[in-house]
PDB file of C-alpha atoms in Angstrom:
ATOM      1  CA  MET A   1       0.103  -0.057   0.078  1.00 48.00           C
ATOM      2  CA  ALA A   2       1.129   3.464  -0.873  1.00 60.00           C
ATOM      3  CA  GLN A   3       2.793   5.702   2.172  1.00 75.00           C
ATOM      4  CA  PHE A   4       0.465   8.354   2.516  1.00 83.00           C
ATOM      5  CA  THR A   5       1.322  11.869   3.897  1.00 86.00           C
ATOM      6  CA  VAL A   6      -0.165  15.345   4.203  1.00 82.00           C
ATOM      7  CA  ASP A   7       2.824  16.304   1.638  1.00 84.00           C
ATOM      8  CA  ASN A   8       1.185  14.336  -0.974  1.00 85.00           C
ATOM      9  CA  LEU A   9      -2.534  15.040  -0.759  1.00 88.00           C
ATOM     10  CA  ALA A  10      -2.550  14.793  -4.620  1.00 89.00           C
ATOM     11  CA  GLN A  11      -1.713  11.123  -4.462  1.00 89.00           C
ATOM     12  CA  VAL A  12      -4.116  10.629  -1.356  1.00 90.00           C
ATOM     13  CA  ASN A  13      -7.030  12.463  -3.630  1.00 90.00           C
ATOM     14  CA  GLU A  14      -6.382  10.164  -6.580  1.00 90.00           C
ATOM     15  CA  PHE A  15      -6.495   6.993  -4.226  1.00 90.00           C
ATOM     16  CA  LEU A  16      -9.810   8.056  -2.602  1.00 88.00           C
ATOM     17  CA  SER A  17     -11.483   8.570  -5.905  1.00 87.00           C
ATOM     18  CA  HIS A  18     -11.515   4.610  -6.192  1.00 86.00           C
ATOM     19  CA  THR A  19     -12.137   3.582  -2.351  1.00 86.00           C
ATOM     20  CA  ASN A  20     -13.962   4.769   0.609  1.00 86.00           C
ATOM     21  CA  TYR A  21     -10.739   4.808   3.076  1.00 89.00           C
ATOM     22  CA  LEU A  22      -7.259   4.704   2.635  1.00 88.00           C
ATOM     23  CA  ASN A  23      -7.126   1.294   4.078  1.00 84.00           C
ATOM     24  CA  GLY A  24      -9.632  -0.140   1.678  1.00 81.00           C
ATOM     25  CA  ASP A  25     -13.479  -0.596   2.513  1.00 81.00           C
ATOM     26  CA  LEU A  26     -12.731  -0.270   6.432  1.00 87.00           C
ATOM     27  CA  PRO A  27     -11.126   2.581   7.909  1.00 88.00           C
ATOM     28  CA  GLY A  28      -7.647   1.972   9.495  1.00 88.00           C
ATOM     29  CA  ALA A  29      -4.436   3.188  10.680  1.00 89.00           C
ATOM     30  CA  ASP A  30      -3.437   5.114   7.440  1.00 89.00           C
ATOM     31  CA  ASP A  31      -7.059   7.043   7.950  1.00 89.00           C
ATOM     32  CA  VAL A  32      -6.400   8.295  11.492  1.00 88.00           C
ATOM     33  CA  ARG A  33      -2.852   9.138  11.120  1.00 89.00           C
ATOM     34  CA  ILE A  34      -3.682  11.340   7.828  1.00 89.00           C
ATOM     35  CA  PHE A  35      -6.923  12.779   9.512  1.00 90.00           C
ATOM     36  CA  ASN A  36      -4.993  13.887  12.624  1.00 90.00           C
ATOM     37  CA  ALA A  37      -2.004  15.263  10.510  1.00 90.00           C
ATOM     38  CA  LEU A  38      -4.140  17.551   8.593  1.00 89.00           C
ATOM     39  CA  LYS A  39      -5.345  19.531  11.576  1.00 81.00           C
ATOM     40  CA  GLY A  40      -8.398  20.871   9.606  1.00 85.00           C
ATOM     41  CA  VAL A  41     -10.618  20.725   6.559  1.00 89.00           C
ATOM     42  CA  PRO A  42      -8.871  20.453   3.576  1.00 89.00           C
ATOM     43  CA  PRO A  43      -9.487  22.571   0.494  1.00 90.00           C
ATOM     44  CA  LYS A  44     -12.578  21.086  -1.242  1.00 88.00           C
ATOM     45  CA  ASP A  45     -11.588  22.812  -4.786  1.00 89.00           C
ATOM     46  CA  GLN A  46      -7.934  21.571  -4.790  1.00 89.00           C
ATOM     47  CA  PHE A  47      -8.706  18.109  -3.126  1.00 90.00           C
ATOM     48  CA  PRO A  48     -12.447  17.109  -3.338  1.00 91.00           C
ATOM     49  CA  GLU A  49     -11.841  13.289  -2.589  1.00 91.00           C
ATOM     50  CA  VAL A  50      -9.837  14.118   0.498  1.00 89.00           C
ATOM     51  CA  TYR A  51     -12.455  16.586   1.544  1.00 91.00           C
ATOM     52  CA  PHE A  52     -15.479  14.339   1.719  1.00 90.00           C
ATOM     53  CA  TRP A  53     -13.211  11.464   3.229  1.00 88.00           C
ATOM     54  CA  TYR A  54     -12.508  14.334   5.952  1.00 91.00           C
ATOM     55  CA  LEU A  55     -16.339  14.858   6.503  1.00 89.00           C
ATOM     56  CA  LEU A  56     -17.048  11.104   6.476  1.00 90.00           C
ATOM     57  CA  LEU A  57     -14.458  10.423   9.223  1.00 89.00           C
ATOM     58  CA  SER A  58     -15.456  13.576  11.200  1.00 88.00           C
ATOM     59  CA  SER A  59     -18.833  11.876  11.681  1.00 87.00           C
ATOM     60  CA  PHE A  60     -17.085   9.456  14.032  1.00 89.00           C
ATOM     61  CA  THR A  61     -16.202  10.207  17.309  1.00 89.00           C
ATOM     62  CA  PRO A  62     -12.539  10.349  18.439  1.00 88.00           C
ATOM     63  CA  ALA A  63     -12.960   7.310  20.468  1.00 88.00           C
ATOM     64  CA  VAL A  64     -13.919   5.308  17.758  1.00 88.00           C
ATOM     65  CA  ARG A  65     -11.270   6.719  15.444  1.00 87.00           C
ATOM     66  CA  ALA A  66      -8.757   5.791  18.342  1.00 87.00           C
ATOM     67  CA  GLN A  67      -9.714   2.128  17.699  1.00 88.00           C
ATOM     68  CA  TRP A  68      -8.665   2.103  14.218  1.00 85.00           C
ATOM     69  CA  ALA A  69      -4.879   2.982  15.176  1.00 76.00           C
ATOM     70  CA  PRO A  70      -2.683   0.073  15.421  1.00 71.00           C
ATOM     71  CA  ALA A  71      -2.224  -1.055  19.449  1.00 54.00           C
ATOM     72  CA  ALA A  72       0.781   0.237  21.398  1.00 49.00           C
ATOM     73  CA  ALA A  73       3.467  -2.300  21.656  1.00 44.00           C
ATOM     74  CA  PRO A  74       3.378  -3.805  25.593  1.00 46.00           C
ATOM     75  CA  LYS A  75       6.084  -2.382  27.776  1.00 48.00           C
ATOM     76  CA  ASP A  76       9.076  -4.507  28.760  1.00 46.00           C
ATOM     77  CA  ALA A  77       8.325  -6.592  31.987  1.00 42.00           C
ATOM     78  CA  PRO A  78      10.323  -5.709  34.887  1.00 45.00           C
ATOM     79  CA  LYS A  79      13.577  -7.935  34.897  1.00 46.00           C
ATOM     80  CA  LYS A  80      13.606 -10.488  37.572  1.00 44.00           C
ATOM     81  CA  GLU A  81      16.166  -9.939  40.482  1.00 50.00           C
ATOM     82  CA  ALA A  82      19.601 -11.608  39.697  1.00 50.00           C
ATOM     83  CA  GLN A  83      20.156 -15.138  41.128  1.00 50.00           C
ATOM     84  CA  LYS A  84      22.864 -15.578  43.534  1.00 51.00           C
ATOM     85  CA  LYS A  85      26.253 -15.733  41.717  1.00 54.00           C
ATOM     86  CA  ASP A  86      26.708 -19.543  43.007  1.00 52.00           C
ATOM     87  CA  ALA A  87      23.323 -20.729  42.137  1.00 52.00           C
ATOM     88  CA  GLN A  88      22.758 -22.395  38.873  1.00 54.00           C
ATOM     89  CA  LYS A  89      20.621 -20.115  36.490  1.00 54.00           C
ATOM     90  CA  LYS A  90      17.518 -22.001  35.179  1.00 53.00           C
ATOM     91  CA  GLU A  91      15.653 -20.844  32.238  1.00 55.00           C
ATOM     92  CA  GLU A  92      11.677 -20.381  32.853  1.00 56.00           C
ATOM     93  CA  PRO A  93       9.564 -21.574  30.233  1.00 56.00           C
ATOM     94  CA  LYS A  94       7.888 -18.708  28.309  1.00 59.00           C
ATOM     95  CA  LYS A  95       4.177 -18.286  29.118  1.00 58.00           C
ATOM     96  CA  GLU A  96       1.900 -17.985  26.093  1.00 60.00           C
ATOM     97  CA  GLU A  97      -0.279 -15.068  26.274  1.00 59.00           C
ATOM     98  CA  PRO A  98      -4.013 -15.675  25.666  1.00 55.00           C
ATOM     99  CA  LYS A  99      -5.166 -14.781  22.160  1.00 55.00           C
ATOM    100  CA  LYS A 100      -7.755 -12.097  21.950  1.00 51.00           C
ATOM    101  CA  ALA A 101     -10.892 -13.273  20.375  1.00 48.00           C
ATOM    102  CA  GLU A 102     -11.554 -11.533  16.948  1.00 49.00           C
ATOM    103  CA  ASP A 103     -15.065 -10.368  18.575  1.00 49.00           C
ATOM    104  CA  ASP A 104     -13.199  -8.225  20.948  1.00 49.00           C
ATOM    105  CA  VAL A 105     -12.305  -5.674  18.269  1.00 48.00           C
ATOM    106  CA  ASP A 106     -14.840  -3.442  16.993  1.00 49.00           C
ATOM    107  CA  LEU A 107     -13.829  -1.352  14.329  1.00 48.00           C
ATOM    108  CA  PHE A 108     -16.860   0.818  14.382  1.00 50.00           C
ATOM    109  CA  GLY A 109     -17.584   1.069  18.058  1.00 48.00           C
ATOM    110  CA  ASP A 110     -21.268   0.358  17.993  1.00 48.00           C
ATOM    111  CA  ASP A 111     -21.695   1.338  21.574  1.00 49.00           C
ATOM    112  CA  ASP A 112     -20.318   5.003  20.395  1.00 55.00           C
ATOM    113  CA  VAL A 113     -21.654   5.589  17.129  1.00 55.00           C
ATOM    114  CA  ASP A 114     -25.156   6.468  16.185  1.00 66.00           C
ATOM    115  CA  PRO A 115     -26.305   4.300  12.898  1.00 75.00           C
ATOM    116  CA  GLU A 116     -28.582   7.375  11.766  1.00 75.00           C
ATOM    117  CA  ALA A 117     -25.599   9.896  12.084  1.00 72.00           C
ATOM    118  CA  GLU A 118     -23.161   7.647  10.141  1.00 73.00           C
ATOM    119  CA  LYS A 119     -25.709   7.164   7.566  1.00 78.00           C
ATOM    120  CA  LYS A 120     -26.538  10.776   7.158  1.00 75.00           C
ATOM    121  CA  ALA A 121     -22.739  11.601   7.009  1.00 78.00           C
ATOM    122  CA  LYS A 122     -22.011   9.101   4.177  1.00 80.00           C
ATOM    123  CA  ALA A 123     -24.940  10.739   2.311  1.00 82.00           C
ATOM    124  CA  LEU A 124     -23.842  14.081   2.663  1.00 82.00           C
ATOM    125  CA  ALA A 125     -20.260  13.277   1.555  1.00 81.00           C
ATOM    126  CA  GLU A 126     -21.749  11.469  -1.599  1.00 83.00           C
ATOM    127  CA  GLN A 127     -23.995  14.592  -2.101  1.00 84.00           C
ATOM    128  CA  LYS A 128     -21.179  16.915  -2.009  1.00 80.00           C
ATOM    129  CA  LYS A 129     -19.146  14.526  -4.197  1.00 80.00           C
ATOM    130  CA  GLN A 130     -21.657  14.601  -6.841  1.00 84.00           C
ATOM    131  CA  GLU A 131     -21.905  18.318  -6.503  1.00 81.00           C
ATOM    132  CA  ALA A 132     -18.167  18.886  -7.071  1.00 80.00           C
ATOM    133  CA  LEU A 133     -18.353  16.643 -10.209  1.00 79.00           C
ATOM    134  CA  ALA A 134     -21.476  18.588 -11.633  1.00 80.00           C
ATOM    135  CA  LYS A 135     -19.459  21.600 -11.241  1.00 75.00           C
ATOM    136  CA  LYS A 136     -16.720  20.220 -12.721  1.00 73.00           C
ATOM    137  CA  ASN A 137     -18.581  19.242 -15.793  1.00 76.00           C
ATOM    138  CA  LYS A 138     -20.509  22.261 -16.105  1.00 73.00           C
ATOM    139  CA  PRO A 139     -19.921  23.866 -19.594  1.00 76.00           C
ATOM    140  CA  LYS A 140     -17.931  26.995 -19.382  1.00 74.00           C
ATOM    141  CA  PRO A 141     -20.056  30.161 -20.606  1.00 81.00           C
ATOM    142  CA  VAL A 142     -19.840  31.265 -24.235  1.00 85.00           C
ATOM    143  CA  ALA A 143     -17.240  34.097 -24.424  1.00 90.00           C
ATOM    144  CA  LYS A 144     -19.003  37.212 -26.485  1.00 93.00           C
ATOM    145  CA  THR A 145     -18.053  40.609 -27.264  1.00 94.00           C
ATOM    146  CA  ILE A 146     -19.982  43.663 -28.289  1.00 94.00           C
ATOM    147  CA  VAL A 147     -18.584  45.594 -31.002  1.00 95.00           C
ATOM    148  CA  ILE A 148     -19.713  49.182 -32.177  1.00 96.00           C
ATOM    149  CA  PHE A 149     -18.280  50.276 -35.527  1.00 96.00           C
ATOM    150  CA  GLU A 150     -18.583  52.920 -38.143  1.00 96.00           C
ATOM    151  CA  VAL A 151     -18.941  52.488 -41.800  1.00 96.00           C
ATOM    152  CA  LYS A 152     -18.246  55.558 -44.278  1.00 94.00           C
ATOM    153  CA  ILE A 153     -19.208  55.300 -47.843  1.00 93.00           C
ATOM    154  CA  PHE A 154     -18.123  57.513 -50.753  1.00 90.00           C
ATOM    155  CA  GLU A 155     -21.828  59.061 -51.376  1.00 87.00           C
ATOM    156  CA  ALA A 156     -22.037  60.200 -47.647  1.00 88.00           C
ATOM    157  CA  THR A 157     -24.863  62.862 -48.416  1.00 89.00           C
ATOM    158  CA  GLU A 158     -27.077  60.211 -49.830  1.00 91.00           C
ATOM    159  CA  GLN A 159     -29.488  59.214 -46.896  1.00 92.00           C
ATOM    160  CA  ALA A 160     -31.193  56.249 -49.285  1.00 92.00           C
ATOM    161  CA  LEU A 161     -27.701  55.049 -50.050  1.00 93.00           C
ATOM    162  CA  LEU A 162     -26.719  54.984 -46.474  1.00 93.00           C
ATOM    163  CA  GLU A 163     -29.693  53.085 -45.386  1.00 94.00           C
ATOM    164  CA  SER A 164     -29.463  50.605 -48.127  1.00 93.00           C
ATOM    165  CA  THR A 165     -25.890  49.950 -47.409  1.00 95.00           C
ATOM    166  CA  ALA A 166     -26.756  49.401 -43.585  1.00 95.00           C
ATOM    167  CA  LYS A 167     -29.509  46.963 -44.721  1.00 94.00           C
ATOM    168  CA  LYS A 168     -27.204  45.017 -47.179  1.00 93.00           C
ATOM    169  CA  ILE A 169     -24.902  44.461 -44.384  1.00 96.00           C
ATOM    170  CA  LYS A 170     -27.390  42.911 -42.190  1.00 94.00           C
ATOM    171  CA  GLU A 171     -29.191  40.867 -44.950  1.00 93.00           C
ATOM    172  CA  THR A 172     -25.891  39.365 -46.650  1.00 93.00           C
ATOM    173  CA  ILE A 173     -23.274  38.947 -43.592  1.00 95.00           C
ATOM    174  CA  ASN A 174     -24.882  36.458 -41.326  1.00 94.00           C
ATOM    175  CA  PRO A 175     -22.277  33.612 -40.121  1.00 93.00           C
ATOM    176  CA  ASP A 176     -23.036  31.334 -37.211  1.00 93.00           C
ATOM    177  CA  GLY A 177     -22.115  33.133 -34.167  1.00 91.00           C
ATOM    178  CA  LEU A 178     -22.997  36.781 -35.080  1.00 95.00           C
ATOM    179  CA  VAL A 179     -26.058  38.729 -33.915  1.00 95.00           C
ATOM    180  CA  TRP A 180     -26.691  42.197 -35.324  1.00 95.00           C
ATOM    181  CA  GLY A 181     -27.922  44.944 -33.158  1.00 93.00           C
ATOM    182  CA  LYS A 182     -30.967  46.278 -33.875  1.00 90.00           C
ATOM    183  CA  GLU A 183     -30.441  49.941 -33.881  1.00 92.00           C
ATOM    184  CA  VAL A 184     -28.484  51.797 -36.565  1.00 94.00           C
ATOM    185  CA  LYS A 185     -27.440  55.444 -36.627  1.00 94.00           C
ATOM    186  CA  TYR A 186     -26.475  57.935 -39.234  1.00 94.00           C
ATOM    187  CA  GLU A 187     -24.004  60.423 -37.722  1.00 94.00           C
ATOM    188  CA  GLU A 188     -23.027  63.799 -39.314  1.00 93.00           C
ATOM    189  CA  ILE A 189     -19.333  63.981 -40.325  1.00 92.00           C
ATOM    190  CA  ALA A 190     -19.266  67.566 -42.149  1.00 89.00           C
ATOM    191  CA  TYR A 191     -20.820  69.486 -44.572  1.00 88.00           C
ATOM    192  CA  GLY A 192     -24.114  67.129 -44.885  1.00 88.00           C
ATOM    193  CA  ALA A 193     -22.090  63.967 -45.046  1.00 93.00           C
ATOM    194  CA  LYS A 194     -22.938  61.087 -42.437  1.00 94.00           C
ATOM    195  CA  LYS A 195     -21.537  57.939 -41.501  1.00 94.00           C
ATOM    196  CA  ILE A 196     -23.259  54.413 -40.643  1.00 95.00           C
ATOM    197  CA  VAL A 197     -22.922  53.563 -36.971  1.00 96.00           C
ATOM    198  CA  MET A 198     -23.955  49.751 -36.331  1.00 94.00           C
ATOM    199  CA  SER A 199     -23.294  47.203 -33.282  1.00 96.00           C
ATOM    200  CA  MET A 200     -23.052  43.382 -33.298  1.00 95.00           C
ATOM    201  CA  ILE A 201     -22.386  40.632 -30.705  1.00 96.00           C
ATOM    202  CA  ILE A 202     -19.928  38.104 -31.701  1.00 93.00           C
ATOM    203  CA  GLU A 203     -19.158  34.620 -30.260  1.00 93.00           C
ATOM    204  CA  ASP A 204     -15.165  35.032 -29.718  1.00 92.00           C
ATOM    205  CA  ASP A 205     -14.642  31.489 -30.643  1.00 90.00           C
ATOM    206  CA  LYS A 206     -16.267  31.634 -33.827  1.00 90.00           C
ATOM    207  CA  ILE A 207     -16.064  35.165 -35.445  1.00 92.00           C
ATOM    208  CA  LEU A 208     -13.275  37.769 -35.766  1.00 91.00           C
ATOM    209  CA  THR A 209     -14.142  41.365 -36.486  1.00 93.00           C
ATOM    210  CA  ASP A 210     -11.933  41.157 -39.378  1.00 92.00           C
ATOM    211  CA  ASP A 211     -13.947  38.600 -40.978  1.00 89.00           C
ATOM    212  CA  VAL A 212     -16.949  40.906 -40.869  1.00 95.00           C
ATOM    213  CA  PHE A 213     -15.238  44.005 -41.900  1.00 94.00           C
ATOM    214  CA  ASP A 214     -13.446  42.298 -44.827  1.00 94.00           C
ATOM    215  CA  GLN A 215     -16.823  41.304 -46.474  1.00 94.00           C
ATOM    216  CA  ILE A 216     -18.161  44.927 -45.831  1.00 95.00           C
ATOM    217  CA  THR A 217     -14.943  46.672 -47.486  1.00 94.00           C
ATOM    218  CA  ALA A 218     -15.212  44.143 -50.269  1.00 94.00           C
ATOM    219  CA  TRP A 219     -17.958  46.445 -51.801  1.00 93.00           C
ATOM    220  CA  GLU A 220     -15.426  48.774 -52.811  1.00 89.00           C
ATOM    221  CA  ASP A 221     -17.505  50.801 -55.089  1.00 89.00           C
ATOM    222  CA  ASP A 222     -19.726  51.871 -52.312  1.00 89.00           C
ATOM    223  CA  VAL A 223     -17.629  51.576 -48.885  1.00 94.00           C
ATOM    224  CA  SER A 224     -14.530  53.672 -48.301  1.00 92.00           C
ATOM    225  CA  SER A 225     -13.757  52.494 -44.744  1.00 93.00           C
ATOM    226  CA  VAL A 226     -14.919  50.448 -41.647  1.00 95.00           C
ATOM    227  CA  ASP A 227     -13.477  51.522 -38.431  1.00 95.00           C
ATOM    228  CA  ILE A 228     -14.104  50.287 -34.667  1.00 95.00           C
ATOM    229  CA  VAL A 229     -15.395  52.548 -32.336  1.00 94.00           C
ATOM    230  CA  SER A 230     -15.556  50.291 -29.292  1.00 94.00           C
ATOM    231  CA  MET A 231     -15.333  46.694 -27.998  1.00 92.00           C
ATOM    232  CA  GLN A 232     -16.868  45.229 -24.645  1.00 90.00           C
ATOM    233  CA  LYS A 233     -16.871  41.869 -23.231  1.00 88.00           C
ATOM    234  CA  VAL A 234     -20.184  40.375 -22.458  1.00 82.00           C
TER     235      VAL A 234
END
């Protein structure tokens, strides 16, 4: 079994994605050791599996968790007094220690644990785990940009031509990922000449502003220039 420490929580997190406890199906010494070494709740975003494992172990009392740790080694028995130097030393036969019955060890400490509390803790851990997975798999929002731009035409004093050019742009250029703004303005430049001011919303992963502008300036007999006024992320 891997040697788990608080310094390799990424390895602990990976291991817990396949099992409930560090010691397998039942909690054990590794679970107690890492739980006590953490000194607090681990970060859920960085180590979600460790986080839910910690919540589950927290539902047990300290007395119950103590039963999972390995038993302490028995202290050395006091040495017998030295026999007289002139007496012959005799070896005493070793006494066999009575074996403990398997039923003496209760991993879950039924006398101390409330089955309902344990059930609720496991349900909560499973719920949090599912929420973390749902959040992880949630699709990212589509990045969009609002673009306001101006179009100048050669016959800038002809209102009818200005309006027909704006209409042509909206009706002709409609790639996937582009939505035209409803309002179109015709702003004064000088001496009765006007420019077209339009807006569009584009999906950043699908559309480049240059793709749209290149199609507009391709009408070189009518359009003299296209310039960006402002851009803003949605």
